[in-house]
Amino acid sequence: ITNYDNNCINTDIDPEEEPNMENISSTFDFTKSPIYVFNKFKMSYYEKSKSFPKIKEMIYEICNKMHGKHGIIQTGSYSNAKSIFYDAPNNIKQRLLLYNDSKEKESCINEHKFIDDSILLGPTLNEGIDLPGDLCSFIIISKVPYPSLTDKLVKKKIELFPKWYESTTSNEIIQGIGRGNRYKEDSCITFILDACFIKLYNDTKGQYSEELQKRIKLDRKSVV
């Protein structure tokens, strides 16, 4: 599922205890499910104020290009989701399903299934969601979902397991990408707009399966 050596470090397991573990190749067809990674704007704390307006423009452009299709925009936080929603052009805003909590999220997901070109917008859209086929034709990851460094539990985990922070973030992204491929012939295009992903990917590349690595198209400079 993820990189074995990293998991051993993060969970304090001796890698020699399970010498027979091996990766199992996926049987899914990913030929129509590329992952486009853009390298121009970073959503880090210090760069977000300059980058976010540009990333929102990219989001709206992608949504226009995906006219008539269902999608997901993973935002990393409720505040990011609201900013994307309220700044959106009217023709895109009417497609966006924004939620404020878990109950509204469930309602939006149910509504999403009955609207031809709706787009789910918010955080926590990276797991526990089953949207097969046309229910998810594209995914936009607008921000790398790093855990908050202001959380005392997060700080303690980093202290105990130094690789946990990046490892768990990559796991979140891998889970998020998987929302669009639910069966063997399913397909979905993914756009990762936060350039912070490039360093994360290079640092944790072993967590990404060979099939997933082949799908990643780096150094994208435009959504065209």
Coordinates of C-alpha atoms in Angstrom, one line a residue:
I1 CA 0.0 0.0 0.0
T2 CA 2.8 2.4 0.9
N3 CA 6.6 2.3 1.2
Y4 CA 7.5 -0.6 3.5
D5 CA 10.7 0.9 4.9
N6 CA 9.0 4.2 5.7
N7 CA 6.1 2.4 7.5
C8 CA 8.6 0.5 9.6
I9 CA 10.3 3.7 10.7
N10 CA 7.0 5.5 11.4
T11 CA 5.7 2.6 13.5
D12 CA 9.0 1.4 15.1
I13 CA 8.9 -2.0 13.5
D14 CA 12.0 -3.9 12.7
P15 CA 12.0 -4.4 8.9
E16 CA 13.6 -7.8 9.3
E17 CA 10.5 -9.1 11.1
E18 CA 8.5 -9.3 7.8
P19 CA 11.0 -10.3 5.1
N20 CA 8.4 -11.8 2.8
M21 CA 6.3 -8.7 2.3
E22 CA 6.0 -7.5 -1.4
N23 CA 4.0 -5.1 -3.5
I24 CA 1.1 -6.4 -5.5
S25 CA 0.6 -4.7 -8.9
S26 CA -2.8 -3.1 -9.7
T27 CA -5.1 -4.6 -12.3
F28 CA -6.7 -1.2 -13.1
D29 CA -6.3 0.5 -16.5
F30 CA -4.8 3.9 -15.9
T31 CA -4.1 4.9 -19.5
K32 CA -6.8 7.5 -19.4
S33 CA -6.1 8.8 -15.9
P34 CA -3.0 11.1 -16.1
I35 CA -2.0 13.2 -13.1
Y36 CA -0.8 16.7 -14.2
V37 CA 1.4 18.4 -11.7
F38 CA 2.0 22.2 -12.0
N39 CA 5.2 23.7 -10.8
K40 CA 4.5 27.5 -10.8
F41 CA 2.6 28.4 -7.6
K42 CA 3.1 27.2 -4.0
M43 CA 0.5 27.1 -1.4
S44 CA 3.0 27.3 1.5
Y45 CA 2.3 29.6 4.4
Y46 CA 4.7 32.3 3.1
E47 CA 3.7 32.1 -0.6
K48 CA -0.1 31.4 -0.3
S49 CA -1.1 35.1 -0.5
K50 CA 0.5 35.5 -3.9
S51 CA -0.2 32.0 -5.2
F52 CA -3.8 31.4 -4.2
P53 CA -5.4 34.0 -6.6
K54 CA -3.4 32.4 -9.5
I55 CA -4.4 28.9 -8.4
K56 CA -8.0 29.9 -8.3
E57 CA -7.8 31.1 -11.8
M58 CA -6.4 27.8 -12.8
I59 CA -9.2 26.0 -11.0
Y60 CA -11.8 28.0 -12.9
E61 CA -10.1 27.4 -16.2
I62 CA -10.0 23.6 -15.6
C63 CA -13.7 23.7 -14.6
N64 CA -14.6 25.4 -17.8
K65 CA -12.6 22.9 -19.8
M66 CA -14.4 20.1 -18.0
H67 CA -17.8 21.6 -18.8
G68 CA -20.6 19.0 -18.5
K69 CA -18.5 16.7 -16.3
H70 CA -18.6 15.8 -12.6
G71 CA -15.5 16.6 -10.5
I72 CA -14.0 17.1 -7.1
I73 CA -11.9 20.0 -5.8
Q74 CA -9.9 19.1 -2.7
T75 CA -9.1 22.3 -0.9
G76 CA -7.2 21.3 2.3
S77 CA -9.4 23.6 4.5
Y78 CA -12.9 25.1 4.7
S79 CA -11.5 28.6 4.4
N80 CA -9.9 27.7 1.1
A81 CA -13.1 26.1 -0.2
K82 CA -15.1 29.2 0.7
S83 CA -12.6 31.5 -1.0
I84 CA -12.7 29.4 -4.2
F85 CA -16.5 29.4 -4.1
Y86 CA -17.2 33.1 -3.5
D87 CA -14.6 34.2 -6.1
A88 CA -15.8 31.8 -8.8
P89 CA -17.5 33.2 -12.0
N90 CA -21.3 32.6 -11.9
N91 CA -21.3 29.9 -14.5
I92 CA -18.9 27.9 -12.4
K93 CA -20.3 28.8 -9.0
Q94 CA -23.6 27.3 -9.9
R95 CA -21.9 23.9 -10.4
L96 CA -20.1 24.0 -7.1
L97 CA -21.4 22.1 -4.1
L98 CA -19.8 23.6 -1.0
Y99 CA -20.3 22.2 2.5
N100 CA -19.5 23.4 6.0
D101 CA -19.5 20.2 8.0
S102 CA -19.8 16.5 7.8
K103 CA -23.6 16.5 7.6
E104 CA -23.6 19.0 4.8
K105 CA -20.9 17.0 3.1
E106 CA -23.0 13.8 3.0
S107 CA -26.0 15.8 1.7
C108 CA -23.8 17.4 -1.1
I109 CA -22.5 14.0 -2.1
N110 CA -26.0 12.7 -2.5
E111 CA -27.0 15.8 -4.4
H112 CA -23.9 15.5 -6.6
K113 CA -25.2 12.1 -8.0
F114 CA -28.3 13.7 -9.5
I115 CA -26.7 16.8 -11.1
D116 CA -25.1 16.4 -14.6
D117 CA -22.0 18.6 -14.1
S118 CA -21.7 19.3 -10.4
I119 CA -18.4 19.7 -8.6
L120 CA -17.8 18.8 -5.0
L121 CA -15.8 21.5 -3.2
G122 CA -14.2 21.2 0.2
P123 CA -11.6 19.5 2.5
T124 CA -11.8 15.8 3.5
L125 CA -12.8 14.7 0.0
N126 CA -9.8 12.3 -0.2
E127 CA -11.3 9.2 1.5
G128 CA -14.5 7.5 2.3
I129 CA -16.2 8.6 -1.0
D130 CA -17.3 6.2 -3.8
L131 CA -17.9 8.1 -7.0
P132 CA -17.5 5.6 -9.9
G133 CA -17.6 6.3 -13.6
D134 CA -19.0 9.6 -14.7
L135 CA -19.6 10.7 -11.1
C136 CA -15.9 11.8 -11.0
S137 CA -14.2 12.6 -14.3
F138 CA -11.7 15.0 -12.8
I139 CA -10.0 15.8 -9.5
I140 CA -8.3 19.1 -8.6
I141 CA -5.9 19.1 -5.6
S142 CA -5.5 22.8 -4.9
K143 CA -3.3 22.4 -1.8
V144 CA -1.0 19.7 -0.5
P145 CA -2.8 18.6 2.6
Y146 CA 0.0 18.8 5.2
P147 CA -1.2 18.4 8.8
S148 CA -1.3 21.6 10.8
L149 CA 1.9 22.3 12.6
T150 CA -0.1 24.2 15.3
D151 CA -1.6 20.9 16.4
K152 CA 0.2 19.6 19.5
L153 CA -0.4 16.0 18.5
V154 CA 1.1 16.6 15.0
K155 CA 4.2 18.1 16.7
K156 CA 4.6 15.1 19.0
K157 CA 4.2 12.7 16.2
I158 CA 7.0 14.5 14.2
E159 CA 9.2 14.4 17.3
L160 CA 8.7 10.6 17.7
F161 CA 8.6 9.7 14.0
P162 CA 10.4 12.3 11.9
K163 CA 9.2 10.9 8.6
W164 CA 5.6 10.7 9.6
Y165 CA 4.7 14.3 8.5
E166 CA 5.6 13.8 4.9
S167 CA 4.6 10.2 4.8
T168 CA 1.1 10.8 6.0
T169 CA 0.7 13.7 3.6
S170 CA 1.6 11.5 0.6
N171 CA -0.8 8.9 1.9
E172 CA -3.6 11.6 1.9
I173 CA -2.8 12.5 -1.7
I174 CA -2.7 8.9 -2.9
Q175 CA -6.1 8.4 -1.2
G176 CA -7.4 11.5 -2.8
I177 CA -6.3 10.5 -6.3
G178 CA -8.0 7.2 -5.9
R179 CA -11.5 8.8 -5.6
G180 CA -11.7 8.9 -9.4
N181 CA -10.7 5.3 -10.2
R182 CA -13.2 2.9 -8.6
Y183 CA -13.1 -0.1 -10.9
K184 CA -10.8 -1.7 -13.5
E185 CA -12.0 0.4 -16.6
D186 CA -12.7 3.6 -14.7
S187 CA -10.9 6.8 -15.6
C188 CA -10.2 10.2 -14.1
I189 CA -7.9 13.1 -14.8
T190 CA -6.1 14.6 -11.8
F191 CA -4.7 18.1 -11.5
I192 CA -2.3 18.9 -8.6
L193 CA -1.9 22.7 -8.7
D194 CA 0.2 23.3 -5.5
A195 CA 3.9 23.1 -6.6
C196 CA 4.8 22.1 -3.0
F197 CA 3.8 18.6 -4.2
I198 CA 7.0 18.3 -6.2
K199 CA 9.4 18.3 -3.2
L200 CA 7.0 16.1 -1.3
Y201 CA 6.9 13.6 -4.2
N202 CA 10.7 13.6 -4.6
D203 CA 11.1 13.0 -0.8
T204 CA 8.5 10.2 -0.6
K205 CA 8.6 8.7 -4.0
G206 CA 8.9 5.2 -2.7
Q207 CA 5.3 5.5 -1.3
Y208 CA 3.9 5.9 -4.8
S209 CA 3.3 2.7 -6.8
E210 CA 5.0 2.2 -10.1
E211 CA 1.6 2.5 -11.8
L212 CA 1.0 5.8 -10.1
Q213 CA 4.5 7.2 -10.8
K214 CA 4.0 6.5 -14.5
R215 CA 0.8 8.6 -14.5
I216 CA 2.5 11.7 -13.1
K217 CA 3.3 14.4 -15.6
L218 CA 5.6 16.9 -13.9
D219 CA 6.7 20.5 -14.9
R220 CA 3.3 21.5 -16.2
K221 CA 3.1 25.3 -16.7
S222 CA -0.4 25.8 -18.0
V223 CA -3.7 23.9 -17.9
V224 CA -3.8 23.7 -21.7

